[in-house]
Coordinates of C-alpha atoms in Angstrom, one line a residue:
M1 CA 52.1 71.7 107.9
G2 CA 48.9 71.5 109.9
N3 CA 46.8 74.0 111.3
V4 CA 46.6 75.0 114.9
A5 CA 43.7 76.0 117.4
V6 CA 44.5 78.2 120.2
V7 CA 42.4 78.1 123.6
G8 CA 42.8 79.1 127.2
A9 CA 43.4 76.5 129.7
Q10 CA 42.4 78.4 132.8
W11 CA 39.6 81.0 133.7
G12 CA 40.6 83.3 130.7
D13 CA 43.3 85.9 130.2
E14 CA 46.0 83.2 129.9
G15 CA 47.9 85.7 127.2
K16 CA 46.1 84.3 124.0
G17 CA 46.7 87.6 122.1
K18 CA 50.4 87.4 122.1
I19 CA 50.6 83.7 121.5
V20 CA 48.2 83.9 118.6
D21 CA 50.0 86.9 117.3
W22 CA 53.2 85.2 117.5
L23 CA 51.8 81.9 115.8
S24 CA 50.4 84.4 113.2
E25 CA 53.5 84.8 111.3
R26 CA 53.4 81.1 110.2
A27 CA 49.7 81.1 109.2
E28 CA 47.9 82.5 106.4
V29 CA 44.4 82.6 108.0
V30 CA 43.4 83.5 111.6
V31 CA 40.1 83.1 112.7
R32 CA 38.2 83.9 115.9
F33 CA 35.2 81.1 116.6
Q34 CA 33.4 81.9 119.7
G35 CA 32.6 84.6 122.4
G36 CA 32.1 88.3 121.8
H37 CA 33.6 91.8 122.7
N38 CA 33.8 90.6 126.2
A39 CA 37.2 89.1 125.9
G40 CA 39.9 91.0 125.3
H41 CA 43.7 90.7 124.6
T42 CA 46.7 93.2 124.4
L43 CA 49.5 93.0 121.9
V44 CA 52.6 94.6 122.3
I45 CA 54.8 95.0 119.2
D46 CA 57.7 97.2 119.3
G47 CA 56.4 99.0 122.4
V48 CA 53.0 99.8 120.9
E49 CA 50.0 98.4 122.7
Y50 CA 47.2 97.0 120.7
K51 CA 43.7 96.2 122.5
M52 CA 41.3 94.2 120.7
S53 CA 38.4 92.3 121.6
L54 CA 36.4 91.3 118.5
L55 CA 39.4 91.3 115.8
P56 CA 41.6 88.2 115.2
S57 CA 45.0 88.9 116.5
G58 CA 46.5 88.3 112.9
V59 CA 44.8 91.5 111.7
V60 CA 48.0 93.4 112.7
R61 CA 50.0 91.1 110.5
P62 CA 50.4 92.5 107.0
G63 CA 49.2 89.7 104.3
K64 CA 47.0 87.7 106.3
L65 CA 43.5 86.8 106.1
S66 CA 41.3 87.4 109.4
I67 CA 38.2 86.2 110.0
I68 CA 35.1 86.6 112.5
G69 CA 33.2 83.3 112.4
S70 CA 29.6 82.4 112.8
G71 CA 30.3 81.1 116.4
V72 CA 31.2 84.9 117.5
V73 CA 28.2 86.9 118.7
V74 CA 29.0 90.6 117.0
D75 CA 28.1 93.9 118.2
P76 CA 28.5 96.0 114.9
W77 CA 29.2 99.3 116.5
A78 CA 31.9 97.9 119.0
L79 CA 33.5 96.4 115.7
L80 CA 33.7 99.3 113.9
K81 CA 35.0 101.3 116.8
E82 CA 37.7 98.7 117.4
I83 CA 38.5 98.8 113.4
E84 CA 38.8 102.6 113.8
A85 CA 41.1 102.6 116.9
I86 CA 43.5 100.1 115.3
R87 CA 43.9 101.9 112.2
E88 CA 44.8 105.0 114.1
K89 CA 47.6 103.0 115.1
G90 CA 48.9 102.6 111.5
V91 CA 47.0 99.0 111.0
E92 CA 45.4 98.7 107.6
V93 CA 41.9 96.9 108.0
S94 CA 39.7 96.3 105.1
P95 CA 37.0 93.7 103.6
Q96 CA 40.4 92.5 101.6
N97 CA 41.8 91.2 105.0
L98 CA 38.9 91.1 107.2
K99 CA 35.8 88.8 107.0
L100 CA 32.7 88.5 108.8
A101 CA 30.7 85.7 108.8
D102 CA 27.4 86.6 107.3
N103 CA 25.2 84.5 109.5
A104 CA 26.8 85.3 112.5
A105 CA 24.4 86.7 115.4
L106 CA 24.1 90.3 116.3
I107 CA 24.6 91.7 119.7
L108 CA 22.1 94.7 120.0
P109 CA 22.2 97.5 122.5
S110 CA 18.9 95.7 124.3
H111 CA 21.1 92.8 125.3
G112 CA 23.5 94.9 126.9
A113 CA 20.4 96.2 128.7
L114 CA 19.6 93.0 129.9
D115 CA 22.5 91.7 130.6
R116 CA 23.1 94.5 133.2
A117 CA 19.7 94.7 134.4
R118 CA 20.0 90.8 135.4
E119 CA 23.1 91.4 137.2
E120 CA 21.9 94.3 139.2
R121 CA 18.7 92.4 140.2
S122 CA 20.8 89.3 141.0
G123 CA 22.8 91.7 143.7
E124 CA 25.4 89.4 145.7
K125 CA 24.5 86.2 143.7
K126 CA 25.5 88.1 140.4
I127 CA 27.7 85.9 137.7
G128 CA 30.2 88.9 137.4
T129 CA 29.3 89.5 133.3
T130 CA 31.0 92.3 131.4
G131 CA 27.6 93.5 130.8
R132 CA 28.3 93.5 127.1
G133 CA 24.8 91.6 126.1
I134 CA 26.9 88.5 125.2
G135 CA 24.9 85.9 127.4
P136 CA 21.4 87.1 126.0
A137 CA 22.4 87.5 122.7
Y138 CA 23.7 83.8 122.8
E139 CA 20.2 83.3 124.3
D140 CA 18.4 84.7 121.2
K141 CA 20.5 82.8 119.1
V142 CA 19.5 79.6 120.6
G143 CA 16.0 80.6 120.8
R144 CA 16.1 81.4 117.1
R145 CA 15.2 85.3 117.8
A146 CA 18.5 86.6 116.7
L147 CA 19.3 89.3 114.1
R148 CA 22.3 88.0 111.9
I149 CA 24.7 90.0 109.6
C150 CA 22.9 88.9 106.5
D151 CA 19.6 90.2 107.9
L152 CA 20.9 93.7 107.7
A153 CA 20.9 93.3 103.8
D154 CA 17.2 92.6 103.7
R155 CA 14.8 95.3 105.1
R156 CA 11.8 93.5 105.1
T157 CA 13.4 90.4 106.9
L158 CA 15.4 93.1 109.3
E159 CA 11.9 94.6 110.5
E160 CA 10.3 91.2 110.5
R161 CA 13.4 90.0 113.0
V162 CA 13.2 93.3 115.1
D163 CA 9.6 93.1 115.6
Q164 CA 10.0 89.3 116.9
L165 CA 12.9 90.2 118.9
L166 CA 11.4 93.4 120.7
L167 CA 8.2 91.3 121.6
H168 CA 10.6 89.0 124.0
H169 CA 13.3 91.9 125.1
N170 CA 10.5 94.4 126.1
A171 CA 8.5 92.0 127.8
L172 CA 11.7 91.3 129.7
L173 CA 12.9 94.8 130.4
R174 CA 9.4 95.5 131.6
G175 CA 9.8 92.7 134.4
L176 CA 13.2 94.1 135.4
E177 CA 11.4 97.5 135.6
K178 CA 13.6 98.9 132.8
P179 CA 12.9 101.2 129.8
E180 CA 11.6 99.4 126.9
V181 CA 13.2 99.5 123.5
E182 CA 12.0 101.9 120.8
R183 CA 11.3 100.3 118.0
S184 CA 11.8 103.1 115.4
E185 CA 15.1 103.9 117.0
L186 CA 16.5 100.7 116.8
L187 CA 15.5 99.9 113.3
S188 CA 17.2 103.4 112.4
A189 CA 20.6 102.5 114.1
L190 CA 20.4 99.1 112.3
L191 CA 19.9 100.7 108.5
A192 CA 22.7 103.2 109.7
V193 CA 25.2 100.8 110.2
A194 CA 24.6 98.2 107.8
P195 CA 26.3 99.7 104.8
R196 CA 29.4 99.9 107.1
I197 CA 29.0 96.6 108.1
L198 CA 27.8 94.5 105.0
P199 CA 31.4 95.1 103.1
Y200 CA 32.7 92.6 105.6
A201 CA 30.4 90.2 105.1
D202 CA 31.0 86.7 103.4
A203 CA 30.3 83.0 103.7
V204 CA 33.8 82.3 105.3
W205 CA 33.2 78.5 105.7
R206 CA 33.5 78.6 101.9
L207 CA 36.9 81.1 102.0
L208 CA 38.2 78.7 104.9
D209 CA 37.5 75.4 102.7
E210 CA 39.5 77.1 99.7
A211 CA 42.3 78.1 102.0
R212 CA 42.2 74.2 103.2
R213 CA 42.3 73.1 99.6
G214 CA 45.2 75.6 98.8
G215 CA 47.5 74.1 101.4
K216 CA 47.4 77.4 103.6
R217 CA 47.8 77.3 107.2
I218 CA 44.9 78.3 109.4
L219 CA 44.8 79.4 113.3
F220 CA 41.8 79.3 115.3
E221 CA 41.9 81.6 117.8
G222 CA 39.6 81.0 121.0
A223 CA 38.3 83.3 123.6
Q224 CA 38.2 83.2 127.6
G225 CA 39.3 80.0 129.0
A226 CA 38.1 76.4 129.4
M227 CA 37.0 76.6 133.3
L228 CA 34.6 79.1 131.6
D229 CA 33.1 76.7 129.4
V230 CA 29.3 76.8 129.3
D231 CA 29.3 72.9 129.6
H232 CA 32.6 72.0 131.1
G233 CA 33.4 75.0 133.3
T234 CA 32.6 76.4 136.8
Y235 CA 28.8 76.7 135.7
P236 CA 26.8 78.9 136.5
Y237 CA 30.0 81.2 137.0
V238 CA 31.2 80.6 132.9
T239 CA 30.9 82.5 129.7
S240 CA 28.0 81.8 127.3
S241 CA 29.8 79.7 124.7
N242 CA 32.0 76.5 124.5
T243 CA 35.4 77.7 124.9
I244 CA 37.5 74.4 124.2
A245 CA 38.9 73.5 121.0
G246 CA 36.0 71.3 119.8
Q247 CA 34.2 74.4 119.3
A248 CA 36.7 75.8 116.8
A249 CA 35.3 73.5 113.9
A250 CA 31.7 74.7 114.6
G251 CA 32.3 78.3 115.4
A252 CA 34.4 78.7 112.1
G253 CA 32.6 76.2 110.0
V254 CA 35.4 73.7 109.0
A255 CA 35.4 70.0 109.3
L256 CA 36.8 68.6 112.9
A257 CA 39.8 67.1 110.9
A258 CA 40.6 70.2 110.2
V259 CA 41.6 71.9 113.4
G260 CA 44.9 70.1 113.7
F261 CA 47.1 70.7 116.7
V262 CA 45.7 72.0 120.2
L263 CA 47.7 74.7 122.0
G264 CA 46.5 75.4 125.6
I265 CA 47.7 78.8 127.2
T266 CA 48.2 78.8 130.8
K267 CA 49.8 81.1 132.7
A268 CA 52.8 80.1 135.7
Y269 CA 50.1 81.1 138.1
T270 CA 46.5 81.4 138.0
T271 CA 43.8 84.4 137.8
R272 CA 40.0 84.9 137.5
V273 CA 38.0 87.7 137.0
G274 CA 34.3 87.9 138.4
S275 CA 32.4 85.6 140.9
G276 CA 32.9 82.0 141.0
P277 CA 35.0 79.3 143.1
F278 CA 39.1 79.7 142.7
P279 CA 40.6 77.2 145.2
T280 CA 44.1 78.6 144.7
E281 CA 43.3 82.4 145.1
L282 CA 45.7 84.3 147.3
T283 CA 44.1 87.1 149.2
D284 CA 47.4 88.1 151.1
E285 CA 50.4 89.8 149.7
T286 CA 51.7 87.6 147.7
G287 CA 48.5 87.3 145.5
A288 CA 48.7 91.2 145.6
L289 CA 52.3 90.9 144.5
L290 CA 51.4 88.6 141.6
G291 CA 48.7 91.1 140.4
E292 CA 51.0 93.9 140.4
R293 CA 53.9 92.2 138.5
G294 CA 51.5 90.6 136.3
R295 CA 49.5 93.7 135.7
E296 CA 46.0 91.7 136.2
F297 CA 43.7 94.0 135.2
G298 CA 40.9 93.2 132.7
V299 CA 41.5 94.6 129.2
V300 CA 37.8 95.0 128.3
T301 CA 36.5 96.2 131.9
G302 CA 39.8 97.1 133.9
R303 CA 38.5 95.0 136.7
R304 CA 41.3 93.8 139.1
R305 CA 41.8 90.0 138.5
R306 CA 41.9 87.8 141.4
C307 CA 45.4 86.1 141.6
G308 CA 46.6 82.6 143.0
W309 CA 49.2 79.5 142.6
F310 CA 49.2 77.5 139.5
D311 CA 46.2 75.0 139.8
A312 CA 47.2 71.8 138.2
V313 CA 44.0 69.9 138.5
A314 CA 42.1 72.5 136.7
V315 CA 44.7 72.9 133.9
R316 CA 44.8 68.9 133.8
Q317 CA 41.4 68.7 133.4
A318 CA 41.2 71.3 130.3
V319 CA 44.2 69.1 128.9
K320 CA 42.0 66.2 128.8
I321 CA 38.5 67.8 128.1
G322 CA 40.0 70.0 125.3
G323 CA 42.3 67.6 123.6
I324 CA 45.1 70.0 124.3
D325 CA 48.2 68.6 122.7
G326 CA 50.8 71.4 124.0
I327 CA 50.9 74.2 126.4
A328 CA 52.1 77.6 125.7
L329 CA 53.1 78.9 129.5
T330 CA 53.1 82.4 129.9
K331 CA 53.9 85.2 132.3
L332 CA 56.9 83.0 134.1
D333 CA 59.1 86.2 134.9
V334 CA 56.0 87.1 137.4
L335 CA 57.5 84.4 139.6
D336 CA 60.9 85.9 139.4
G337 CA 62.8 86.3 142.9
L338 CA 60.1 84.4 145.1
D339 CA 61.7 82.1 147.7
E340 CA 59.1 79.2 147.4
I341 CA 56.4 78.8 144.6
K342 CA 53.3 76.6 145.3
F343 CA 51.1 74.7 142.9
C344 CA 48.1 72.8 143.3
T345 CA 48.2 69.0 142.7
A346 CA 44.7 67.6 144.3
Y347 CA 41.8 69.0 146.3
R348 CA 40.2 67.9 149.7
R349 CA 36.5 68.1 150.3
G350 CA 35.8 67.0 154.1
G351 CA 37.5 63.9 154.2
A352 CA 37.7 62.9 150.5
L353 CA 40.9 63.4 147.8
L354 CA 39.8 65.0 144.6
E355 CA 41.8 64.8 141.5
H356 CA 39.1 66.7 139.3
F357 CA 37.1 69.7 139.5
P358 CA 33.4 69.0 140.6
A359 CA 30.5 69.9 138.5
G360 CA 28.3 70.9 141.5
A361 CA 28.5 74.5 142.3
S362 CA 28.6 73.9 146.1
A363 CA 31.2 71.0 146.1
G364 CA 33.3 73.6 143.8
A365 CA 32.9 76.3 146.7
E366 CA 33.9 73.6 149.6
I367 CA 37.0 72.2 148.0
E368 CA 40.4 72.6 149.6
P369 CA 43.7 73.0 147.6
L370 CA 46.5 70.3 148.2
Y371 CA 50.1 72.3 147.4
E372 CA 53.3 70.9 146.2
V373 CA 56.3 73.3 147.1
A374 CA 58.8 74.2 144.4
E375 CA 62.0 76.3 145.2
G376 CA 61.9 79.8 143.5
W377 CA 64.8 81.3 141.7
Q378 CA 66.2 84.9 142.2
A379 CA 67.3 85.4 138.4
S380 CA 65.1 87.0 135.9
T381 CA 63.5 85.3 133.2
R382 CA 62.2 88.3 131.5
G383 CA 62.8 88.3 127.9
A384 CA 64.5 85.2 127.7
R385 CA 64.5 83.5 124.0
S386 CA 66.0 80.1 124.6
W387 CA 66.2 77.6 127.7
A388 CA 70.1 78.2 128.0
Q389 CA 68.9 81.7 129.5
L390 CA 66.5 80.2 132.2
P391 CA 67.6 79.5 135.7
A392 CA 68.1 75.9 136.3
T393 CA 65.2 75.9 139.3
A394 CA 62.8 77.7 136.6
I395 CA 63.5 74.8 134.1
K396 CA 62.6 72.6 137.2
Y397 CA 59.5 74.4 138.0
I398 CA 58.6 73.8 134.3
R399 CA 59.0 70.2 134.0
R400 CA 57.1 69.3 137.1
L401 CA 54.3 71.3 135.8
E402 CA 54.3 69.3 132.7
E403 CA 54.2 66.1 134.4
V404 CA 51.1 66.9 136.6
I405 CA 49.3 68.4 134.1
G406 CA 49.8 65.7 131.3
A407 CA 51.0 68.0 128.7
P408 CA 54.4 69.3 127.3
V409 CA 55.3 72.9 127.2
A410 CA 55.4 73.8 123.5
L411 CA 56.2 77.6 123.9
L412 CA 57.3 79.6 126.8
S413 CA 56.5 83.6 127.0
T414 CA 58.7 85.5 128.9
S415 CA 57.2 89.1 128.5
P416 CA 54.2 90.8 126.4
E417 CA 56.7 91.2 123.7
R418 CA 56.5 89.5 120.6
E419 CA 59.9 88.0 120.4
D420 CA 60.4 87.2 123.8
T421 CA 59.4 83.8 123.2
V422 CA 61.2 80.4 123.4
L423 CA 60.0 77.8 120.9
V424 CA 60.2 74.2 122.3
R425 CA 58.0 72.4 119.6
D426 CA 56.7 74.2 116.5
P427 CA 52.7 73.4 116.6
F428 CA 52.4 74.2 112.7
A429 CA 54.9 71.0 112.2
D430 CA 52.8 68.1 113.5

């Protein structure tokens, strides 16, 4: 039995939370390896909703070890709030079943202030961030200014790091005409949160190595999606980290060979939050219908998601770049009852035919989708748990998507409920 990495194959919000939760029954360890609390996921278990941003989805299952890796940037106050919220719903979270990488970088209040100030200053050219400080936190990590979890255990080091960081942050805040951060207030807040966070801290790379040597199955949980990858996405309208499966090894602290089967999650249509190119976007009644049926609102921000037809070009690119071995297709039931369903198989820019998403921002904004049209189905797919329960036309649509994206469907999700899942190929068996 191997390990599995779960990643988004579109612009995020593909339904990774449910799939990771469903797969975590077969795993002993679940690891979040990148992103921050800008990415949310919702689990629905026996009618109860669990909304999480930093916590790995496996935390809702007893007996599983959940890990937040060093590739994640962590807002300690947001993490503690999330832990308390899930405890109120009867889920046990403690240092015995949740571990936090001691070398993970922290998100501070000033990161959020900088994030929001930049977006405000950018006006119509804003990227569309969540304003949670994820981008500035990654900037400080790369710039070697970041505070890390381990720094909370050493007051002398903590004070030195705070001084170095505020020298940079306050200069930026002054330039943006925003209030500066008071050193004493920030230091007091960090010293207060330290004893609540440090019990979760550990050298998680060591724990993962022990798990591998012990033959335990590991599930690597990604956030956002391939088209939001800082290198391979629709730059600059991207997140601030690498979202593809190649980041799982670095962000968790394991050998590349440990990652195993890569499962890409994709909706049966396409959505996007925030600014940036979206070739198949629908601004008509069909787009509104997809958004209403799919409950397309961001878990973290509540923002309405932009909706459109399935973009096979973008997913095909994600499959190749991310080394995706199989697809988990979600929200098929949202397409129930449509007379016809379109999906994009290529782009046109001017007189040129394109079979990939161009890197240039202007080129990405100018491409025109070229569609195939599939016959819709009038029967319901919601709650189906086997191929036999699906309409023949729905199966035909799925098979055609497999052909144009170059990857087989390994899992099919037909509702938010945990058990409404069709298993075609067990990723852990590879």
